[in-house]
Coordinates of C-alpha atoms in Angstrom, one line a residue:
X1 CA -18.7 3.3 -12.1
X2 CA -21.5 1.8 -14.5
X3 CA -23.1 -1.4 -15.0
X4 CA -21.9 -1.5 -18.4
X5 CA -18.7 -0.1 -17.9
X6 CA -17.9 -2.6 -14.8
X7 CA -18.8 -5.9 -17.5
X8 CA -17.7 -4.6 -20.9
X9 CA -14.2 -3.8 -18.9
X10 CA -14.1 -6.7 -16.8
X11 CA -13.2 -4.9 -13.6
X12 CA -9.7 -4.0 -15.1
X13 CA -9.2 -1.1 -13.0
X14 CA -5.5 -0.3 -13.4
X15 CA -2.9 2.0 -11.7
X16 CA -4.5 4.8 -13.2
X17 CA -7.1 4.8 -11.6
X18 CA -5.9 3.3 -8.1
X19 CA -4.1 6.4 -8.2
X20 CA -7.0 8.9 -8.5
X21 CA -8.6 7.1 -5.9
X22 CA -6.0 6.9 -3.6
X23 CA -5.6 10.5 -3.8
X24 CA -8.9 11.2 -3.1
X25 CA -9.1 9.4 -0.1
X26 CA -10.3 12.2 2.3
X27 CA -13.6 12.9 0.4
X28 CA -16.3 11.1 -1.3
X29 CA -17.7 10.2 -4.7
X30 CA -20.2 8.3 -6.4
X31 CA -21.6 7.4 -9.5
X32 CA -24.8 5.1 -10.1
X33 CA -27.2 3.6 -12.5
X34 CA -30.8 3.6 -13.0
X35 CA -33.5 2.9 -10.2
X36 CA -33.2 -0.8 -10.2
X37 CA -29.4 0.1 -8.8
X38 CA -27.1 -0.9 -11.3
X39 CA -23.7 0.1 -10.8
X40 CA -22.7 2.2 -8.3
X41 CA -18.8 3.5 -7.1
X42 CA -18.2 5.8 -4.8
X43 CA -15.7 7.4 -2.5
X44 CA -16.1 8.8 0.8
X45 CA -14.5 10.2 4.1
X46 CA -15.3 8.4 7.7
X47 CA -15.1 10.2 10.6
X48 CA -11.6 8.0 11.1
X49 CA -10.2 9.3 7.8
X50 CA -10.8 6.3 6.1
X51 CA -12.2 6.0 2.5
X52 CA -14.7 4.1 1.3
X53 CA -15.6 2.6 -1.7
X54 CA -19.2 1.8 -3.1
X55 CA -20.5 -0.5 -5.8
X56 CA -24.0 -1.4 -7.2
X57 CA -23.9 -3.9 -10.0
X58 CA -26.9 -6.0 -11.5
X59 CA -24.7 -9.4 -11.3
X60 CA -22.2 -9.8 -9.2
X61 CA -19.8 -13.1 -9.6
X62 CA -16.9 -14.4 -7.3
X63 CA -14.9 -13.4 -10.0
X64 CA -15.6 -10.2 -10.5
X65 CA -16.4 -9.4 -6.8
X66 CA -12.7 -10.7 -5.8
X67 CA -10.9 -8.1 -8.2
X68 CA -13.7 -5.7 -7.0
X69 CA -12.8 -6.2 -3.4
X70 CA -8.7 -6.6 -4.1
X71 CA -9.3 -3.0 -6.4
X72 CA -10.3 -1.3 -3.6
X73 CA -8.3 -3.1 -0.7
X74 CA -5.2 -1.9 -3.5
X75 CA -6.3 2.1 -3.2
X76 CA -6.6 2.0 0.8
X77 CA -10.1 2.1 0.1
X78 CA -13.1 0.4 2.1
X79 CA -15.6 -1.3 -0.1
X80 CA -19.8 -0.9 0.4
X81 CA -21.5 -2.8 -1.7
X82 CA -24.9 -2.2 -2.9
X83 CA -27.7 -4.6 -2.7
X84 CA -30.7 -5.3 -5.0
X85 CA -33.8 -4.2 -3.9
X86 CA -35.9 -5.6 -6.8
X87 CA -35.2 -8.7 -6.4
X88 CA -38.8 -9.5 -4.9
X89 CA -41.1 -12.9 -4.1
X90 CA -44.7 -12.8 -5.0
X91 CA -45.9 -10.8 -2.1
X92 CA -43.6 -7.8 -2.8
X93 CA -41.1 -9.3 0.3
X94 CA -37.8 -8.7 -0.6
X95 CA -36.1 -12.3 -2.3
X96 CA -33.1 -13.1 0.0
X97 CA -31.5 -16.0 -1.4
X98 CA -28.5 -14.7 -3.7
X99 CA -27.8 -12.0 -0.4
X100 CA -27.6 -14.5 1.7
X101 CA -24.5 -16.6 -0.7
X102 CA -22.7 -13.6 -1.4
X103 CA -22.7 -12.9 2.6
X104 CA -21.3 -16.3 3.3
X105 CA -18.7 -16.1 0.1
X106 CA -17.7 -12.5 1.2
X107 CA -17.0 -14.1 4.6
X108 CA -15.3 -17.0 3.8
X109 CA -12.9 -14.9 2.1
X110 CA -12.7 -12.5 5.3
X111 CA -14.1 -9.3 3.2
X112 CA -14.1 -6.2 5.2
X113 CA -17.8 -5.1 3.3
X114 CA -20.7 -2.6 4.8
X115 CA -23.8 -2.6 2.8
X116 CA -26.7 -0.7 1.3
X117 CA -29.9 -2.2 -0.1
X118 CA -31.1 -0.1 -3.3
X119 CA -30.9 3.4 -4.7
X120 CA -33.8 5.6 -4.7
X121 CA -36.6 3.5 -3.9
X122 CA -38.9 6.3 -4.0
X123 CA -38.8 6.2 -7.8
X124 CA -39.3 2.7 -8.6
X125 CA -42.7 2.7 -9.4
X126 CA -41.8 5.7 -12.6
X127 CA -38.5 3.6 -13.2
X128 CA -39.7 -0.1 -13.1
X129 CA -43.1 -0.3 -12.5
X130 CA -42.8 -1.8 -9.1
X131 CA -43.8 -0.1 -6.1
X132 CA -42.2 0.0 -2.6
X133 CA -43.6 1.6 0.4
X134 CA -41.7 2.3 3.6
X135 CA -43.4 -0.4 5.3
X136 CA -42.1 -2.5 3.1
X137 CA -38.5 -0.8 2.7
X138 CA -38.4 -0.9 6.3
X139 CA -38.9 -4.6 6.7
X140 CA -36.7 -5.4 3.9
X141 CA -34.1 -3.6 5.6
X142 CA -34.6 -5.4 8.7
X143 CA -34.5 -8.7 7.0
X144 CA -31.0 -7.4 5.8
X145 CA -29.7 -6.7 9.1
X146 CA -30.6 -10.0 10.5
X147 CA -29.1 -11.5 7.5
X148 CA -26.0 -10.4 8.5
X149 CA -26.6 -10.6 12.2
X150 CA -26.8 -14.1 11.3
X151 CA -23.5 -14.4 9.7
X152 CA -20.6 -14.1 12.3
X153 CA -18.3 -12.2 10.2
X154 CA -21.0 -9.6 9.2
X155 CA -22.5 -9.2 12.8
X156 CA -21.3 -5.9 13.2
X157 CA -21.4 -4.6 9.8
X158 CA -22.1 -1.3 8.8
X159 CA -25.8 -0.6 6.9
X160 CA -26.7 2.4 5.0
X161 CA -29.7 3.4 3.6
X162 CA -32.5 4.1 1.9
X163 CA -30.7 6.3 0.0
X164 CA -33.9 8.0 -1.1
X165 CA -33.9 10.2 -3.9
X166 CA -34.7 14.2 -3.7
X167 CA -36.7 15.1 -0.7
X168 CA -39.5 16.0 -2.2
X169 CA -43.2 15.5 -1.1
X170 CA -43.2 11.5 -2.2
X171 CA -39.5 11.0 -1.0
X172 CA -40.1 12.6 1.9
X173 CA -43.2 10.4 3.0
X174 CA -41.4 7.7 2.5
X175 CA -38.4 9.0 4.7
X176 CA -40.4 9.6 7.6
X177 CA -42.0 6.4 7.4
X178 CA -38.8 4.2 7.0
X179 CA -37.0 6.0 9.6
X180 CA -40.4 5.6 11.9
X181 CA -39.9 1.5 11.3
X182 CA -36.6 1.0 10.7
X183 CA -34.2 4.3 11.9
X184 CA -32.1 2.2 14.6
X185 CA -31.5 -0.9 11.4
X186 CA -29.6 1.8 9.7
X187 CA -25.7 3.4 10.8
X188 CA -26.6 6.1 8.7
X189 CA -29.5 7.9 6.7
X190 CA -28.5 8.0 3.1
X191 CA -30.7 10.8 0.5
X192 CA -29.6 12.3 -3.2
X193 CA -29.7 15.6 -4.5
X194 CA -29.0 17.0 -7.3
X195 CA -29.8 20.7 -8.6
X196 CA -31.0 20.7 -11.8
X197 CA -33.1 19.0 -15.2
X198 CA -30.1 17.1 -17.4
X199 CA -32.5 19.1 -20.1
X200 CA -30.6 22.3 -19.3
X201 CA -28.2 23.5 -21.4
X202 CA -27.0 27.3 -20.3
X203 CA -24.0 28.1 -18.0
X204 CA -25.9 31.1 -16.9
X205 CA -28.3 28.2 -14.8
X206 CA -25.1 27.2 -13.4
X207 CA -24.5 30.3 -11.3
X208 CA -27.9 31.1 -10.2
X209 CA -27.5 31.5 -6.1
X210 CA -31.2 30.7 -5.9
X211 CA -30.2 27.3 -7.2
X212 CA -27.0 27.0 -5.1
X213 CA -29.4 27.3 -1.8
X214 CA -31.4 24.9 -2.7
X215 CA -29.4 22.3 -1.0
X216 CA -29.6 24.4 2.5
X217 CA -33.2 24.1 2.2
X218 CA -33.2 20.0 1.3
X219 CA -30.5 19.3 4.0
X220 CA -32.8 20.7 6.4
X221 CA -36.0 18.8 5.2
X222 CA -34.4 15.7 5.7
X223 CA -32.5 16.1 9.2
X224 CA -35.6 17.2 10.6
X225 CA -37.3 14.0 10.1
X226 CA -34.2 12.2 11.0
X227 CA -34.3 13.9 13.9
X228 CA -37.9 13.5 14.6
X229 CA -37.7 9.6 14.8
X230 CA -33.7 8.9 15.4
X231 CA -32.1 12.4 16.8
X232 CA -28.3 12.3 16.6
X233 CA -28.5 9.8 13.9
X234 CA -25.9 10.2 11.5
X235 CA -27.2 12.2 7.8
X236 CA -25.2 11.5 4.6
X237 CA -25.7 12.8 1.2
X238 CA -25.4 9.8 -0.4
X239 CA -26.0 10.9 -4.3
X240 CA -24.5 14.5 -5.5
X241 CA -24.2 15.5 -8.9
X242 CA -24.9 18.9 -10.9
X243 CA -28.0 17.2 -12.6
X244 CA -30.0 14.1 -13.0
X245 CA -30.9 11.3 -16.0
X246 CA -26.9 11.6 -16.8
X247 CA -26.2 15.5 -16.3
X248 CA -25.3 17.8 -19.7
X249 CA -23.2 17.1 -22.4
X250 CA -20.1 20.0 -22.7
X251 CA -22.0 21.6 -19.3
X252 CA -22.2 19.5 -16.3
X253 CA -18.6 17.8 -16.7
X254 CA -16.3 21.3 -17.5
X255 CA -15.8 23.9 -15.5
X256 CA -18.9 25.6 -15.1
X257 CA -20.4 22.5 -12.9
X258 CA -17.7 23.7 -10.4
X259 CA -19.3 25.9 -8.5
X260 CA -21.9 23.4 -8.0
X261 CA -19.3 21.0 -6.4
X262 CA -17.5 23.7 -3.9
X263 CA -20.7 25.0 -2.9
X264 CA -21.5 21.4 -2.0
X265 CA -19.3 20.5 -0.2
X266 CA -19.1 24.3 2.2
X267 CA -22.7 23.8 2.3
X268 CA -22.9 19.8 3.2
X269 CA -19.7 20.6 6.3
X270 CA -21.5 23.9 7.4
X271 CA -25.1 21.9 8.3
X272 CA -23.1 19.0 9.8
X273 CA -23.0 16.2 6.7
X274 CA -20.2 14.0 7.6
X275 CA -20.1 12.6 4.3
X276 CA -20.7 13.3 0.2
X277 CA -21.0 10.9 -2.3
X278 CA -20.0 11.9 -5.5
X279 CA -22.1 10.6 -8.8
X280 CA -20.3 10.1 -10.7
X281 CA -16.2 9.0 -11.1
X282 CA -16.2 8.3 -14.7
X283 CA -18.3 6.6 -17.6
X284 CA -22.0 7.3 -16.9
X285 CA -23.7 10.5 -18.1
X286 CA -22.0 13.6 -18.0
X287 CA -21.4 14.4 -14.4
X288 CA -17.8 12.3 -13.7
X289 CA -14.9 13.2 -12.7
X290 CA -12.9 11.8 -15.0
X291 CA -13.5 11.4 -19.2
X292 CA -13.0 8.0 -20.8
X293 CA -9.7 8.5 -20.8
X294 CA -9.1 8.9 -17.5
X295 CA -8.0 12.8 -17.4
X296 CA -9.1 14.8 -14.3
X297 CA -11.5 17.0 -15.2
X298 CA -12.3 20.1 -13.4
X299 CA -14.1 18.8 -10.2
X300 CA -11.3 16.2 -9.7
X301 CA -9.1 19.1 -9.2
X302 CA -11.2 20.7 -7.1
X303 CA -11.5 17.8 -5.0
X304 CA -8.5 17.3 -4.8
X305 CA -7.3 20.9 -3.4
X306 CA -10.1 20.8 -0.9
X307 CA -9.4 17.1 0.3
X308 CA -5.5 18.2 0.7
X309 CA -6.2 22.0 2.1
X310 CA -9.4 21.4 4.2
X311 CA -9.7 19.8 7.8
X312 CA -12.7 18.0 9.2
X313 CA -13.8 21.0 11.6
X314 CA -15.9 23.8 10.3
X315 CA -15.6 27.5 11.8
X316 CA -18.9 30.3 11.9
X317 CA -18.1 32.9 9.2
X318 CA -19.7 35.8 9.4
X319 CA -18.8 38.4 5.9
X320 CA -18.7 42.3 6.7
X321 CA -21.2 44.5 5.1
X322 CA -23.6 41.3 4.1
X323 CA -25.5 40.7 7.6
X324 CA -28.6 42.7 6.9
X325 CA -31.4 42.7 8.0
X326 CA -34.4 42.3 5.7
X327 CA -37.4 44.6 5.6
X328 CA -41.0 43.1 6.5
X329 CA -41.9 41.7 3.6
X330 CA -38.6 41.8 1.7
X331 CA -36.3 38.5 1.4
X332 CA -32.4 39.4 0.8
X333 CA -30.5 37.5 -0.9
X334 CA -26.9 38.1 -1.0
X335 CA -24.6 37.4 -4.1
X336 CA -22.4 38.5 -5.8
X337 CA -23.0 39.5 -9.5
X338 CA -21.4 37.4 -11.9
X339 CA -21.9 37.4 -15.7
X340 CA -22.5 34.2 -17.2
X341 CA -21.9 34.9 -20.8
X342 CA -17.9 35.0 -19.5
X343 CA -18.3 31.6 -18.0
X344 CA -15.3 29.4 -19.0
X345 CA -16.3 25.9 -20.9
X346 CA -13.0 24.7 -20.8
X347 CA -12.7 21.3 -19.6
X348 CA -9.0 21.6 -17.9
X349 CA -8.3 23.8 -14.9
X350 CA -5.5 26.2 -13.9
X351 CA -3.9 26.7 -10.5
X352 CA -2.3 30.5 -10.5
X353 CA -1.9 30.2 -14.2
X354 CA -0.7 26.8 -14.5
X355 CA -2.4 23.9 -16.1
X356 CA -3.0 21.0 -13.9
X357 CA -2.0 17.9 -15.6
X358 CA -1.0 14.2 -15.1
X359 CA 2.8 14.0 -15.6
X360 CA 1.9 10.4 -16.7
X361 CA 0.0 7.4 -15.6
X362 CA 0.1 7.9 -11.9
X363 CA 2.1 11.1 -10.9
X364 CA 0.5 14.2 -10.2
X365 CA 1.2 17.5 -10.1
X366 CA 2.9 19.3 -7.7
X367 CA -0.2 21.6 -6.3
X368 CA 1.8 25.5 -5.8
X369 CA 0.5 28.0 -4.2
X370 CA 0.8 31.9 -4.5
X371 CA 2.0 33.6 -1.5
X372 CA 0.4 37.0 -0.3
X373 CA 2.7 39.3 1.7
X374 CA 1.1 40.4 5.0
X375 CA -1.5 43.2 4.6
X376 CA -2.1 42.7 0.8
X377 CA -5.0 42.1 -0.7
X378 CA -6.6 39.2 -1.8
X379 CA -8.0 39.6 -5.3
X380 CA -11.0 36.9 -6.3
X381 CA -10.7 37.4 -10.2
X382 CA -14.7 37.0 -12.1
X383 CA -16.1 33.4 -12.2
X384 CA -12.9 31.7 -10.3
X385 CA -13.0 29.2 -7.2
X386 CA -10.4 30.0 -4.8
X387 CA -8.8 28.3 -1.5
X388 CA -7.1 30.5 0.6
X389 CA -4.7 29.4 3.5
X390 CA -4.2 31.6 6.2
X391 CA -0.9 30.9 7.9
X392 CA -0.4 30.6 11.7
X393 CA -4.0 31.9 12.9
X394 CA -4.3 29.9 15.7
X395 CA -7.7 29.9 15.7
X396 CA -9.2 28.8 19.0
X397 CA -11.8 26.1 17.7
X398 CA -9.2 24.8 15.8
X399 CA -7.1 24.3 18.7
X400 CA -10.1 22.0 20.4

């Protein structure tokens, strides 16, 4: 959730919305605010099955922190919270002192927290003005994990990070050089993507498979220089959304965005991602799950089907006919041809014909499927997203 949203509200997070994050507790989420990290939430799946719940926020009181933490212990969830990384001393160090209060407060109170310090630090300098290197990330993350190597509660806490923005050449640098200095601080290497200019506004962009592999070719960037310094080390795409500085108005938050999401989350499982942060729930930009209103918008639903349908282990696919192989100096791409102009803006979605809706507050609907006889064919109507559940395969990697 937002900065402003998380003060103008004063954290009154009601059953509502417990309930969409409870039912979501198999997959993740986030949204966040500007460089200087904000205001963060976001939901995600440990390897355990247990979700977790992250929050950025510009001030944080006892007040607000104790209905943050009692939100979130409420929905089964597990809270990270979000550190600022521009709070600096003269020489650039990273200014420890309010960390260091909230740690003991958090303990006193026995808060189960893991932590993060920042949000794409390879930005600040076009954000705020203020430069950080990875030499200087990479301390300041050190500092953070004595910090809470020096509190006995926090001595084993999870740390996250550096959460760095879209790999490209500048993000990347600065990658290679944190994990170089500071890869064994961190639990697990956090990054952001997102596919494409908030300045767009066709549906047509939405579909493009050029765009959808884009991700495939990112993921890859950055587990090769985790690898490089910290192989094994645990990736995460810690920042997802259709489209940065807030996503599209009537685009990025309706159905279209959809295909986006699913691809996501097939392509995150298939390169070995154990877990997706969503950006955003609900309130900033254009990319949430949910409108101000709290009513599930289309990639709530899908998250939901997937997160209720889809198990942790992924199985090789190979699709007849599309294994070619390409010609010297000829790239194949495969798609499928889909035409835009019938892309649906609605911003509700439809499970075999029905409407998925709230029945009220906190009840939701009861998710029917279609059944197939044996030996019919599966039709995959124009522009639709489809999970298919095929009964008593008994696959053999499934049986591992």
């Amino acid at each position: 959730m937002d900065a402003v949203c998380t003060r103008s509200r004063s954290l009154c997070l009601g059953a509502r919305l417990v309930a969409f994050c409870s039912d979501l507790s198999g997959r993740s989420y986030r949204s966040a605010g500007p460089a200087d990290a904000t205001a963060e939430g976001n939901f995600e799946q440990e390897p355990d099955g247990h979700t977790v719940f992250i929050c950025f926020l510009l001030y944080l009181g006892t007040r607000s922190l104790d209905k943050l933490y009692n939100f979130a212990d409420c929905a089964g969830l597990h809270l990270i919270l979000g550190l600022n990384a521009l709070h600096r001393n003269p020489d650039n160090s990273w200014n420890t002192s309010s960390t260091l209060s909230l740690l003991k407060y958090s303990a006193g109170k026995k808060y189960n927290i893991s932590w993060e310090l920042g949000n794409e630090p390879n930005a600040y300098r076009s954000m705020v003005g203020r430069a950080v290197n990875s030499t200087q990330l990479a301390q300041d993350y050190t500092k953070l994990r004595t910090l809470l190597q020096s509190v006995r509660y926090y001595h084993r806490a999870q740390l996250y990070g550096p959460n760095a923005g879209r790999p490209r050449k500048n993000a990347i640098l600065l990658l290679d050089g944190f994990m170089k200095n500071a890869g064994s601080v961190v639990d697990a290497v956090t990054w952001q993507h997102y596919y494409m200019d908030g300045r767009v506004n066709k549906a047509e962009d939405f579909l493009k498979t050029r765009l959808l592999d884009t991700l495939t070719e990112q993921i890859t960037k950055v587990t090769k220089v985790v690898n490089t310094h910290t192989p094994g080390k645990k990736v995460w795409l810690g920042g997802l959304g259709p489209a940065w500085t807030g996503g599209i108005n009537n685009l990025s938050d309706t159905y279209a965005a959809g295909f986006l999401w699913v691809n996501t989350l097939g392509m995150a499982a298939v390169q070995g991602i154990d877990v997706v942060l969503r950006h955003s729930f609900f309130d900033y930009g254009y990319t949430h799950l949910v409108d101000q209103h709290f009513n599930p918008l289309p990639d709530y639903w899908f998250s939901l089907v997937f997160k209720r349908l889809v198990g942790p282990r992924v199985l090789a696919v190979r699709v007849a006919g599309l294994q070619r192989k390409p010609q010297p100096g000829r790239v194949i791409r495969d798609k499928l041809r889909i035409y835009a102009h019938c892309t649906s803006f609605d911003k509700h979605v439809q499970l075999n014909g029905e409407r998925l809706l709230l029945s009220d507050n906190e009840t939701f609907p009861e998710l029917k499927p279609k059944t197939l006889r044996a030996g019919r064919t599966i039709a995959m109507p124009p522009l639709s997203i489809g999970f298919y559940v095929i009964k008593n395969i008994n696959a053999y990697a499934c049986r591992r």
